[in-house]
CSV table of C-alpha atoms in Angstrom, one decimal:
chain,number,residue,atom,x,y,z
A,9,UNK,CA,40.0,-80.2,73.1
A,10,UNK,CA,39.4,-83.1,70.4
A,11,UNK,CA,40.2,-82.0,66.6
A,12,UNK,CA,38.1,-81.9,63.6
A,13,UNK,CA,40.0,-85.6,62.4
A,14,UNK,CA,39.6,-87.6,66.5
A,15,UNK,CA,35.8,-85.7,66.5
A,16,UNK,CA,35.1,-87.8,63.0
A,17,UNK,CA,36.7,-90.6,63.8
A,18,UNK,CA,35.0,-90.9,66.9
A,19,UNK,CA,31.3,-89.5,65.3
A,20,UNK,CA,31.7,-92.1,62.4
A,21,UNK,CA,33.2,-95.1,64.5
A,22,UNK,CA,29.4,-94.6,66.9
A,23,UNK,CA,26.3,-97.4,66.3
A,24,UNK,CA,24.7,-94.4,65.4
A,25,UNK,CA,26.9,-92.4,63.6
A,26,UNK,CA,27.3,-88.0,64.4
A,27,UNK,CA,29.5,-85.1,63.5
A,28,UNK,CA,28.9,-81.8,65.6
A,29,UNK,CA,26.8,-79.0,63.8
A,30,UNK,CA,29.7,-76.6,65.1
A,31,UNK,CA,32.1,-78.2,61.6
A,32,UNK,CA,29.9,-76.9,59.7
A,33,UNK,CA,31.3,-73.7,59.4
A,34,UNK,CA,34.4,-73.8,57.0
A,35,UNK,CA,34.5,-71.0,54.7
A,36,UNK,CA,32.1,-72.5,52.1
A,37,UNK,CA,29.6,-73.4,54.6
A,38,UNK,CA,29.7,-70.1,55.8
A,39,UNK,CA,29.0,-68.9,52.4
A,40,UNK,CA,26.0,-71.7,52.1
A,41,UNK,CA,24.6,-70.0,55.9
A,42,UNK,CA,24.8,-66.9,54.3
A,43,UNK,CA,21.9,-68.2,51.6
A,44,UNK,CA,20.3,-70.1,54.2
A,45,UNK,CA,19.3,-66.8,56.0
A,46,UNK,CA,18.3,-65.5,52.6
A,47,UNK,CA,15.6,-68.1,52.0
A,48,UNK,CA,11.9,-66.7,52.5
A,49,UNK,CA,11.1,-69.7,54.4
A,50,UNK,CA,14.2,-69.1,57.2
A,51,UNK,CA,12.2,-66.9,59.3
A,52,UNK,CA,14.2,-66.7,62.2
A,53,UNK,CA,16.8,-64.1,60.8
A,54,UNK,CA,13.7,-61.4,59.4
A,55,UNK,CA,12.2,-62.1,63.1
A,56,UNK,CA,15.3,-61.4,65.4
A,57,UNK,CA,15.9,-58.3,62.9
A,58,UNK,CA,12.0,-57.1,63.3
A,59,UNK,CA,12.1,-57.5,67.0
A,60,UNK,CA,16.0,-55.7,67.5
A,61,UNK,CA,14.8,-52.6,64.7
A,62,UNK,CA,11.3,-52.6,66.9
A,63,UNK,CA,12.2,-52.8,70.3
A,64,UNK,CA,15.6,-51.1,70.4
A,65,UNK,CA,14.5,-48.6,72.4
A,66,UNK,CA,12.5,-50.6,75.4
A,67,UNK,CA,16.1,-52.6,74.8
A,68,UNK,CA,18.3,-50.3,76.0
A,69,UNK,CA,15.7,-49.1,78.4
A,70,UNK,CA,16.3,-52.9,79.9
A,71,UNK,CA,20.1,-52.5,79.4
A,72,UNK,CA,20.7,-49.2,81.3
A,73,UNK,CA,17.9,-49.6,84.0
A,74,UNK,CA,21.4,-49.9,86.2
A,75,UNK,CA,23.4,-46.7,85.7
A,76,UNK,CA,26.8,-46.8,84.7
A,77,UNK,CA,28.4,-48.1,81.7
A,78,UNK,CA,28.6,-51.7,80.6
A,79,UNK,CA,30.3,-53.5,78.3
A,80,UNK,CA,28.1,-55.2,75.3
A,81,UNK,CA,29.5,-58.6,74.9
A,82,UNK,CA,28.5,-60.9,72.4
A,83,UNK,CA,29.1,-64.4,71.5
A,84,UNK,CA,30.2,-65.6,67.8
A,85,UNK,CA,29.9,-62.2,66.4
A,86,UNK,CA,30.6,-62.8,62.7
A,87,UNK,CA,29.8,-59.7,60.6
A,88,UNK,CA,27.7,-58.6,63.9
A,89,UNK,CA,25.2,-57.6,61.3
A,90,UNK,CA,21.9,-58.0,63.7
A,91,UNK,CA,23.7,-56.1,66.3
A,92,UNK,CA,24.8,-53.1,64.2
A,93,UNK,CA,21.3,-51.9,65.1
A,94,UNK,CA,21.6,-52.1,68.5
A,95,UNK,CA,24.9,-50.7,68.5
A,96,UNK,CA,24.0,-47.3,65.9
A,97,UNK,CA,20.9,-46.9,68.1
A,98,UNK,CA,22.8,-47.0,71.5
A,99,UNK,CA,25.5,-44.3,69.8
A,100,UNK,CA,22.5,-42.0,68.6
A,101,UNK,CA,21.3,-42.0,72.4
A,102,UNK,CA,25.3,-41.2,73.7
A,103,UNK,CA,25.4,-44.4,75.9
A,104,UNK,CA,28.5,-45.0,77.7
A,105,UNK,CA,29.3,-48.8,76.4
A,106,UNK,CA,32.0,-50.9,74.9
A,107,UNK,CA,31.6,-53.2,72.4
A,108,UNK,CA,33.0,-56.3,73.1
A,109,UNK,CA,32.7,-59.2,70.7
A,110,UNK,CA,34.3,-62.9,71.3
A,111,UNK,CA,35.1,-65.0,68.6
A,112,UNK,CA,37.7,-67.9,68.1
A,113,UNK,CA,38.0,-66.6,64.5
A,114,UNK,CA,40.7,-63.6,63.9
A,115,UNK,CA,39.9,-63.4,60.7
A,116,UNK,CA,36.1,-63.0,62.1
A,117,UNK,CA,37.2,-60.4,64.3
A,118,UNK,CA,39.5,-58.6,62.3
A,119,UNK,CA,36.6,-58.0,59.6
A,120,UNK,CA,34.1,-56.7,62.0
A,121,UNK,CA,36.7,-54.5,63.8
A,122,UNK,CA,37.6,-53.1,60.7
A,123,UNK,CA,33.9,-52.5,59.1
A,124,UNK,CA,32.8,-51.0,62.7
A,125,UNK,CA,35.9,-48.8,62.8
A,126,UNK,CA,35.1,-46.8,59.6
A,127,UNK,CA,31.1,-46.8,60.2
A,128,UNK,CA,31.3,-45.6,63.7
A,129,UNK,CA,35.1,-43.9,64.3
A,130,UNK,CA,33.7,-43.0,67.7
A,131,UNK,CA,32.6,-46.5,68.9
A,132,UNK,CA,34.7,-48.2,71.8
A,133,UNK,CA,35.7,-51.9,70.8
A,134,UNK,CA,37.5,-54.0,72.4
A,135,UNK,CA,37.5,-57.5,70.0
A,136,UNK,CA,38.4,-60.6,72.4
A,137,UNK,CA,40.2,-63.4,70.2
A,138,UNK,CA,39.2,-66.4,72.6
A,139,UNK,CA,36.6,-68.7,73.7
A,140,UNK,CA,33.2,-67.3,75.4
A,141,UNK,CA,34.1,-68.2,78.9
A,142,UNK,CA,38.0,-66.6,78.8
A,143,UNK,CA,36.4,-63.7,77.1
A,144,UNK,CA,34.1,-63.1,80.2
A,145,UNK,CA,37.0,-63.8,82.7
A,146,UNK,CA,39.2,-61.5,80.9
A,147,UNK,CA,35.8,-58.5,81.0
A,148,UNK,CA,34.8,-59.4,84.6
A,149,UNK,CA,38.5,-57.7,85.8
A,150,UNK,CA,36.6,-54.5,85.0
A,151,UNK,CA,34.0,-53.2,87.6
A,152,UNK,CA,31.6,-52.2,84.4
A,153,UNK,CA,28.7,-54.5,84.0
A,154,UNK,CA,28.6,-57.0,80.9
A,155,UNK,CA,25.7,-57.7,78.8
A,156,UNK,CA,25.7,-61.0,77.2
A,157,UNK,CA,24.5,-61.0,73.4
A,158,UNK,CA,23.8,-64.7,72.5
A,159,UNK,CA,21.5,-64.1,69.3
A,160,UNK,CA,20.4,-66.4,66.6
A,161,UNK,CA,18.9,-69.0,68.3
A,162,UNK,CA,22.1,-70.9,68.7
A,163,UNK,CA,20.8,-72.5,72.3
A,164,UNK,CA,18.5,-74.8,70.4
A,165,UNK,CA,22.0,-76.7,68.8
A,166,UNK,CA,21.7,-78.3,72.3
A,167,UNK,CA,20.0,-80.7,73.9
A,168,UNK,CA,17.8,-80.2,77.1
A,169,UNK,CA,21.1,-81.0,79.6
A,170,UNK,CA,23.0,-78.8,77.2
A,171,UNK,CA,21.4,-76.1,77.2
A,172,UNK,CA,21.0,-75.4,81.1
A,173,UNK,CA,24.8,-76.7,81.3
A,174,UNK,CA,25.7,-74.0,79.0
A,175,UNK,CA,23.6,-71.3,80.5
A,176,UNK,CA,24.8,-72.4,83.9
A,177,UNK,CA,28.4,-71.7,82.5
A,178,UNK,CA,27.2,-68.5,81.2
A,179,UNK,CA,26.3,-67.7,84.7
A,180,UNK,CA,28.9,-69.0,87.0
A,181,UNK,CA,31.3,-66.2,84.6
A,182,UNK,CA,29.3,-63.0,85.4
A,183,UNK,CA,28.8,-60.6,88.3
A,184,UNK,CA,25.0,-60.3,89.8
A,185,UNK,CA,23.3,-57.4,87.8
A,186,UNK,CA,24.7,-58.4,84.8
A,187,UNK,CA,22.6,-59.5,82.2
A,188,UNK,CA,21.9,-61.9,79.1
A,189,UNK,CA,19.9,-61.0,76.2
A,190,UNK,CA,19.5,-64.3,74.2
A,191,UNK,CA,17.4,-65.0,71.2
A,192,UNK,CA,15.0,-68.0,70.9
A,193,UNK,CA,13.3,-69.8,68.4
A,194,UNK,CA,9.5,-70.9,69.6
A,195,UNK,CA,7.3,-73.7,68.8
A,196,UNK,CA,4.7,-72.8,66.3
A,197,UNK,CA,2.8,-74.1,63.4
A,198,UNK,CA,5.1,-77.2,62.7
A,199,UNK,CA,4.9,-76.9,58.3
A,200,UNK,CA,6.4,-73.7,58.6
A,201,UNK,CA,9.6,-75.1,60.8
A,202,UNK,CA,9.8,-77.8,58.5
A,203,UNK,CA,9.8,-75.3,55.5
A,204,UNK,CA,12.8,-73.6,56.8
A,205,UNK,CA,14.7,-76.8,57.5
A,206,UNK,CA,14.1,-78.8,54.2
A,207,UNK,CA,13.7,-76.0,51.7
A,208,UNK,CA,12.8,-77.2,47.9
A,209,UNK,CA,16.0,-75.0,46.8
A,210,UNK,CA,17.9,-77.6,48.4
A,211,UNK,CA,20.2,-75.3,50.2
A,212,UNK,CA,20.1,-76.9,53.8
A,213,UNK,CA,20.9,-80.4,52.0
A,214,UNK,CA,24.3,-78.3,50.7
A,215,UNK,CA,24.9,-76.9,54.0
A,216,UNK,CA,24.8,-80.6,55.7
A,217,UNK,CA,26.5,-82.2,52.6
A,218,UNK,CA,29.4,-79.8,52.9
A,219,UNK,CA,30.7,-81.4,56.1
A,220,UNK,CA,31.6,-84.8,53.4
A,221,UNK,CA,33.6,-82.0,51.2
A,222,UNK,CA,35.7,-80.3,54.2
A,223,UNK,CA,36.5,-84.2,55.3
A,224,UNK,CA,37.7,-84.9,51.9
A,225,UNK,CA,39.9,-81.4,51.7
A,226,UNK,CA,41.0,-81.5,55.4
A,227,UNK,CA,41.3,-85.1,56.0
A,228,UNK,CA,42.0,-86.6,53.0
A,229,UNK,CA,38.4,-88.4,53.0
A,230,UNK,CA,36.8,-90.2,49.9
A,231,UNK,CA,33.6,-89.6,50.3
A,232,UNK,CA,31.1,-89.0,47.3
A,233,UNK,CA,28.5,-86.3,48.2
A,234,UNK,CA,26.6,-87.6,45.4
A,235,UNK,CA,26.2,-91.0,46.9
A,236,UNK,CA,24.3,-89.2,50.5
A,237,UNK,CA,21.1,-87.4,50.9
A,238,UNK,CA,19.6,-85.1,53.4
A,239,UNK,CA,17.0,-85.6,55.5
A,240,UNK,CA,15.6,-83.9,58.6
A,241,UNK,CA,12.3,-84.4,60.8
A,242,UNK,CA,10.7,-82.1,63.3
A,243,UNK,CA,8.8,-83.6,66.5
A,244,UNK,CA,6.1,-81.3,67.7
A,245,UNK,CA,6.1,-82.9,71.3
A,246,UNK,CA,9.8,-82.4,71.9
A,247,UNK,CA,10.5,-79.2,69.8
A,248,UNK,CA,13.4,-80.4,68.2
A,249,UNK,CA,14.6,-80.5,64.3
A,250,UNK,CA,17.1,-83.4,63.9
A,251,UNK,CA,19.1,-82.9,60.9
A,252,UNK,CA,20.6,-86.0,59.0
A,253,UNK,CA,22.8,-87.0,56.3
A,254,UNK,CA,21.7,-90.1,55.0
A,255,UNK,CA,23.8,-93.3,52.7
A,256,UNK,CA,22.2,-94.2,49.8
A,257,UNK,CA,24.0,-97.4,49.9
A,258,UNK,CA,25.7,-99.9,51.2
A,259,UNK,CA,29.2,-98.4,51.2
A,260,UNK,CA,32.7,-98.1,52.6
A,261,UNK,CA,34.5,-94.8,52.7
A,262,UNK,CA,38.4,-94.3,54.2
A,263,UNK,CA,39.7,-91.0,55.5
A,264,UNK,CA,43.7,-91.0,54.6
A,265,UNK,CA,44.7,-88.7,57.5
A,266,UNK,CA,43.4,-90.6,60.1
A,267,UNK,CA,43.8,-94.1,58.5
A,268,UNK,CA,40.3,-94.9,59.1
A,269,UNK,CA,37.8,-96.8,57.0
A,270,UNK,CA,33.9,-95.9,57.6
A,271,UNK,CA,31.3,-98.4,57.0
A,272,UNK,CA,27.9,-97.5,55.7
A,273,UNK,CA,24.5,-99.5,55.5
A,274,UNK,CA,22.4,-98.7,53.1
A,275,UNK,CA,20.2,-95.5,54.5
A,276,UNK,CA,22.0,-95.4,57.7
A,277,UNK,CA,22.3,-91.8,59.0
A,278,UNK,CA,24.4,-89.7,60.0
A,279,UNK,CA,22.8,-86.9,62.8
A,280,UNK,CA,24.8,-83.4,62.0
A,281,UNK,CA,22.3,-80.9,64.2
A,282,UNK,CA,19.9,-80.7,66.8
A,283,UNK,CA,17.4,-77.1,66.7
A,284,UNK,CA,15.4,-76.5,69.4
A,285,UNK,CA,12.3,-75.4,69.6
A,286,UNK,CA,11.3,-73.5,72.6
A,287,UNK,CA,7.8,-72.4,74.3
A,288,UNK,CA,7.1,-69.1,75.6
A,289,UNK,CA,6.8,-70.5,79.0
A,290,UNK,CA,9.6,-71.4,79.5
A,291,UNK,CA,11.2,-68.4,79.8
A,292,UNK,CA,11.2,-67.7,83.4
A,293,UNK,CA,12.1,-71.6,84.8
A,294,UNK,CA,14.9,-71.8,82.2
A,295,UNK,CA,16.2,-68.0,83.4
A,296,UNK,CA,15.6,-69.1,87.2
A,297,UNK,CA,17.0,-72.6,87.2
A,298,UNK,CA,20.0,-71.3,86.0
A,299,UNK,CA,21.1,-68.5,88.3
A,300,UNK,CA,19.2,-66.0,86.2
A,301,UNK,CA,16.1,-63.3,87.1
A,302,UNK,CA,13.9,-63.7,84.5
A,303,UNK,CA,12.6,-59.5,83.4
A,304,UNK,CA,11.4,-59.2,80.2
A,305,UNK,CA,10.3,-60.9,76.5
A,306,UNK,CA,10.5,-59.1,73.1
A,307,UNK,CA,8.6,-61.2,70.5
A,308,UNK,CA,8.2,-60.1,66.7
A,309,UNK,CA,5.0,-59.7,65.3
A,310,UNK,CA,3.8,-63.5,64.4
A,311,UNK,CA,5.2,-64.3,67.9
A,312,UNK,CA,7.8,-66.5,65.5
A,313,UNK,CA,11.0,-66.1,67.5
A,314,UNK,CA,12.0,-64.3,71.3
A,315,UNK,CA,14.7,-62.3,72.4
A,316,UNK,CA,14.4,-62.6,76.2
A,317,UNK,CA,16.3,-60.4,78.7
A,318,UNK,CA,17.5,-61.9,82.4
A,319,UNK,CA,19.8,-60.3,85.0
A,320,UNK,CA,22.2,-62.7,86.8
A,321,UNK,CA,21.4,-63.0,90.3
């Protein structure tokens, strides 16, 4: 697996220049996320809370239609703060299930073990530190079903091949009958995308510009935030916000650790993140064309954002 220094180089060496949306997650830009989903104009957090606090009960209704126990699995659970209502709900009703979060961070996992621990003594957890697709081998030894959380809209980071690559994956690591409940962000009125992309506050531009910052700590870069802007466009006929980091001039910028010099042209981009903007339609051929039944939708009220629920076939 390439490192944060050969994924630069490589990203920064391209015509058109990229560094993967998944470096943006160092501690600060966690912290920066953390304000992101603060922002009245990032609706997708308030609408995947609204439809999970709305619909819990039609949820588990969906997730015990097959009787038995299951495990709840969900990808990159950080503070697993979306799915604490899920999880308080499913204790209330006595369902038999373990909680079973995957996560590459310890740190991650250890916090959430911890804070679950003394909220709910009596909830089963079983914290996997690992990638997804180890996680679900090391779950699929059991005979209980899994239940895929993959919340947040974090399917829309890939591109149309991606995206069914990754689901495909999803699928070739679980038993028929189990299931995957993943959230979705949909197409709608494009000003209010764009609103939650390029807020005035200038809090996405931090989030993006922070990727220069971790290069400079990590890699011993030389790169002066103050000397790049942000930019990001949304295309109504493809769905997709393409984030940027854009030179404001002509400029050269060299990265001690990996002895590497980059070379800018003035406003040459950088692309940092691809979100996806999905329509309701779509639901069933994505579920279908990748080993899935599609079964059921769960929308918020402005029909803003989806949580859709499909059993693996």
């Amino acid at each position: 697996m390439p490192t944060f220094g050969e994924d630069v180089r490589t990203g920064l060496s391209k015509e058109n220049k990229s560094i993967s949306s998944k470096y943006f997650y160092d501690a600060k830009g966690s912290a920066i996320f953390q304000a992101i989903m603060r922002m009245p104009s990032y609706y997708l957090t308030d609408s995947e809370f609204e439809i999970l606090e709305t619909n819990k009960a039609e949820i588990l209704k969906l997730f015990t239609a097959d009787e038995g126990p299951f495990n709840l699995v969900e990808f990159g659970a950080g503070d697993g703060l979306k799915t604490k209502i899920l999880i308080e709900f499913f204790l209330k009703q006595n369902v038999d299930f373990t909680y079973a979060p995957i996560d590459i961070s310890q740190d991650a996992l250890d916090n959430l073990t911890n804070d679950l621990g003394q909220r709910w003594p009596e909830l089963k957890i079983n914290p996997l530190h690992t990638d997804y697709f180890n996680g679900l081998d090391v779950l699929q030894r059991e005979e209980r079903r899994n239940i895929v959380l993959f919340l947040g809209s974090n399917l829309g980071n890939f591109d149309p091949t991606g995206a069914n690559l990754f689901l495909s994956e999803i699928r070739a690591h679980l038993k028929p009958q189990d299931g995957l409940f993943i959230g979705l962000d949909l197409q709608k009125n494009p000003h209010v995308i764009v609103r939650a992309y390029d807020d005035p506050e200038g809090i996405t531009k931090s989030f993006n510009l922070n990727l220069l910052n971790r290069i400079n700590q990590e890699l011993g870069g030389h790169f002066d935030p103050m000397k790049f802007d942000f930019y990001c466009s949304y295309s109504p006929e493809t769905g997709e916000v393409r984030s940027y980091i854009v030179s404001k001039t002509d400029q050269k910028v060299r990265i001690d650790s990996l002895d590497f010099e980059a070379e800018f042209k003035q406003w040459e981009m950088i692309h940092t993140e691809i979100s996806r903007k999905f329509r309701l339609n779509q639901m069933p051929a994505l579920a279908n064309n990748n080993g899935f039944e599609f079964i059921s939708n769960s929308l918020d009220c402005k029909h803003y954002f989806v949580n859709s629920y499909w059993k693996a076939k």
